[in-house]
């Protein structure tokens, strides 16, 4: 069977939403959980649009809240598929907010969601291969490869690290912990 390819542009999605008082947390800023929900929605939209399949969230890689979002600001989320495996896709998401009175924009966070394409029975389905058509596409693909490599290395370390060894216990000196084993 011949390999199908899709351009990154086939996955691009943008959503904007005005932040309302009902979205705020106890400190008066927009609740991070609400932003995460919007990010999950746009990751689903980008992955489903790209793959033509229902998609589920497999993992979320590093969400750093860089700047708070205020009530009354317009939040814009942009997403696109940066990498594909067999049934998985890494969707890059950028979140910005704009003060609609002053026009001042700020970058609030970026994150990467791994999404998996499923059929009606919940089985993984193969997604189209990715056609990279710009240097930005190539950069994002290589960055995804680097994140995958770092995640695999971290998993290998967790599997092999002996936290009970004298070296590991001794390595805790200098941290703000009290050992009572």
Coordinates of C-alpha atoms in Angstrom, one line a residue:
X1 CA 0.0 0.0 0.0
X2 CA 1.3 3.5 -0.9
X3 CA 2.3 5.8 2.0
X4 CA -0.1 8.7 2.5
X5 CA 1.3 12.1 3.5
X6 CA -0.3 15.2 4.9
X7 CA 1.1 18.6 5.3
X8 CA 1.5 20.2 8.7
X9 CA -1.0 22.9 7.5
X10 CA -3.7 20.2 7.4
X11 CA -3.6 20.1 11.2
X12 CA -3.5 23.8 12.0
X13 CA -6.2 25.1 14.3
X14 CA -6.7 28.4 16.1
X15 CA -9.2 29.2 18.7
X16 CA -9.8 32.4 20.6
X17 CA -11.9 33.0 23.7
X18 CA -12.7 35.9 25.9
X19 CA -11.8 35.2 29.5
X20 CA -14.8 35.7 31.8
X21 CA -15.0 36.2 35.6
X22 CA -16.3 32.6 35.8
X23 CA -12.9 31.4 34.6
X24 CA -10.9 33.0 37.4
X25 CA -9.2 31.4 40.4
X26 CA -9.1 32.6 44.0
X27 CA -6.4 35.2 43.2
X28 CA -8.4 36.7 40.4
X29 CA -6.3 35.3 37.5
X30 CA -7.6 32.8 34.9
X31 CA -7.5 29.3 36.4
X32 CA -4.7 27.2 34.9
X33 CA -7.0 24.2 34.8
X34 CA -9.3 26.1 32.5
X35 CA -6.4 26.9 30.2
X36 CA -5.4 23.2 30.3
X37 CA -8.9 22.2 29.3
X38 CA -8.8 24.6 26.3
X39 CA -5.3 23.2 25.4
X40 CA -6.7 19.6 25.4
X41 CA -9.6 20.6 23.2
X42 CA -7.3 22.2 20.6
X43 CA -4.9 19.3 20.7
X44 CA -7.9 17.0 20.0
X45 CA -9.0 19.2 17.2
X46 CA -5.6 19.4 15.5
X47 CA -4.9 15.7 15.8
X48 CA -8.4 14.7 14.7
X49 CA -8.3 17.1 11.7
X50 CA -4.9 15.8 10.7
X51 CA -5.7 12.1 11.1
X52 CA -9.4 12.0 10.2
X53 CA -9.9 9.9 13.3
X54 CA -11.1 10.2 16.9
X55 CA -8.1 11.0 19.1
X56 CA -7.3 10.6 22.8
X57 CA -4.7 12.4 24.9
X58 CA -1.8 10.0 25.8
X59 CA 0.5 12.5 27.5
X60 CA 1.2 16.2 28.1
X61 CA 4.8 17.4 28.1
X62 CA 5.7 20.3 30.3
X63 CA 3.2 23.0 30.8
X64 CA 4.9 26.1 32.1
X65 CA 2.7 29.0 33.0
X66 CA 4.8 32.0 31.8
X67 CA 2.5 34.9 32.3
X68 CA -0.9 35.2 34.1
X69 CA -4.0 35.7 32.1
X70 CA -6.5 38.4 33.3
X71 CA -10.2 38.5 33.2
X72 CA -11.3 40.4 30.1
X73 CA -8.3 39.3 28.0
X74 CA -8.7 37.5 24.7
X75 CA -6.9 34.2 24.8
X76 CA -5.7 32.6 21.5
X77 CA -4.5 29.1 21.2
X78 CA -2.7 27.8 18.1
X79 CA -1.9 24.2 17.5
X80 CA -0.4 22.0 14.8
X81 CA 1.0 18.5 14.5
X82 CA 4.8 18.6 14.8
X83 CA 5.6 14.9 14.7
X84 CA 3.8 11.6 13.8
X85 CA 4.5 8.0 14.7
X86 CA 2.4 5.1 13.6
X87 CA -0.8 6.1 15.4
X88 CA 0.5 8.9 17.6
X89 CA 1.0 12.6 16.9
X90 CA 2.7 15.3 18.9
X91 CA 0.7 18.5 18.8
X92 CA 2.5 21.8 19.6
X93 CA 0.3 24.4 21.3
X94 CA 1.1 28.1 21.9
X95 CA -1.2 30.2 24.1
X96 CA -1.2 34.0 24.0
X97 CA -3.4 36.5 25.6
X98 CA -4.3 40.0 24.4
X99 CA -5.5 43.0 26.4
X100 CA -8.3 44.0 24.0
X101 CA -8.2 47.6 25.2
X102 CA -4.5 48.2 24.8
X103 CA -3.7 45.6 22.2
X104 CA -0.7 44.3 24.3
X105 CA -0.1 40.6 23.7
X106 CA 1.8 38.2 25.9
X107 CA 3.0 34.6 25.5
X108 CA 1.3 32.7 28.3
X109 CA 2.6 29.1 27.7
X110 CA 3.6 26.5 25.2
X111 CA 3.1 22.8 25.5
X112 CA 3.2 19.5 23.6
X113 CA 0.4 17.0 23.7
X114 CA 0.8 13.4 22.5
X115 CA -2.4 12.3 20.9
X116 CA -3.3 8.8 19.6
X117 CA -5.7 8.1 16.8
X118 CA -8.4 5.5 17.5
X119 CA -11.1 3.7 15.5
X120 CA -14.7 3.2 16.6
X121 CA -13.7 0.1 18.6
X122 CA -10.9 1.9 20.5
X123 CA -8.1 0.4 18.5
X124 CA -5.1 2.4 17.4
X125 CA -5.2 3.5 13.7
X126 CA -2.3 4.5 11.5
X127 CA -2.1 8.2 10.7
X128 CA -0.7 9.7 7.5
X129 CA 3.0 10.4 7.4
X130 CA 4.0 14.0 7.8
X131 CA 5.1 16.2 4.9
X132 CA 7.5 18.9 6.1
X133 CA 7.2 21.9 3.8
X134 CA 9.1 24.7 5.7
X135 CA 12.1 25.2 7.8
X136 CA 9.8 25.8 10.7
X137 CA 8.2 22.4 10.2
X138 CA 11.7 20.8 10.1
X139 CA 12.7 22.6 13.3
X140 CA 9.6 21.5 15.1
X141 CA 10.0 17.9 14.0
X142 CA 13.6 17.8 15.2
X143 CA 12.6 19.4 18.5
X144 CA 9.9 16.7 18.9
X145 CA 12.6 14.0 18.3
X146 CA 14.7 15.6 21.0
X147 CA 11.8 15.6 23.5
X148 CA 11.1 12.0 22.7
X149 CA 14.7 11.1 23.3
X150 CA 14.9 12.9 26.6
X151 CA 11.6 11.3 27.7
X152 CA 13.0 7.8 26.9
X153 CA 16.3 8.6 28.7
X154 CA 14.3 9.7 31.8
X155 CA 12.3 6.5 31.7
X156 CA 15.5 4.4 31.4
X157 CA 17.0 6.3 34.4
X158 CA 13.9 5.7 36.5
X159 CA 14.0 1.9 35.7
X160 CA 17.7 1.5 36.6
X161 CA 18.3 4.0 39.4
X162 CA 18.7 2.3 42.8
X163 CA 17.2 4.8 45.2
X164 CA 18.2 2.5 48.1
X165 CA 21.9 2.5 47.4
X166 CA 24.3 4.2 49.8
X167 CA 25.3 6.6 47.0
X168 CA 21.7 7.6 46.5
X169 CA 21.0 8.1 50.2
X170 CA 24.2 10.1 50.6
X171 CA 23.3 12.2 47.5
X172 CA 20.4 13.7 49.5
X173 CA 22.7 15.7 51.7
X174 CA 22.4 19.3 51.0
X175 CA 18.7 19.1 50.2
X176 CA 16.0 20.3 52.5
X177 CA 15.0 16.8 53.6
X178 CA 15.2 14.8 56.8
X179 CA 15.8 11.1 56.5
X180 CA 14.2 8.7 59.0
X181 CA 14.5 5.3 57.3

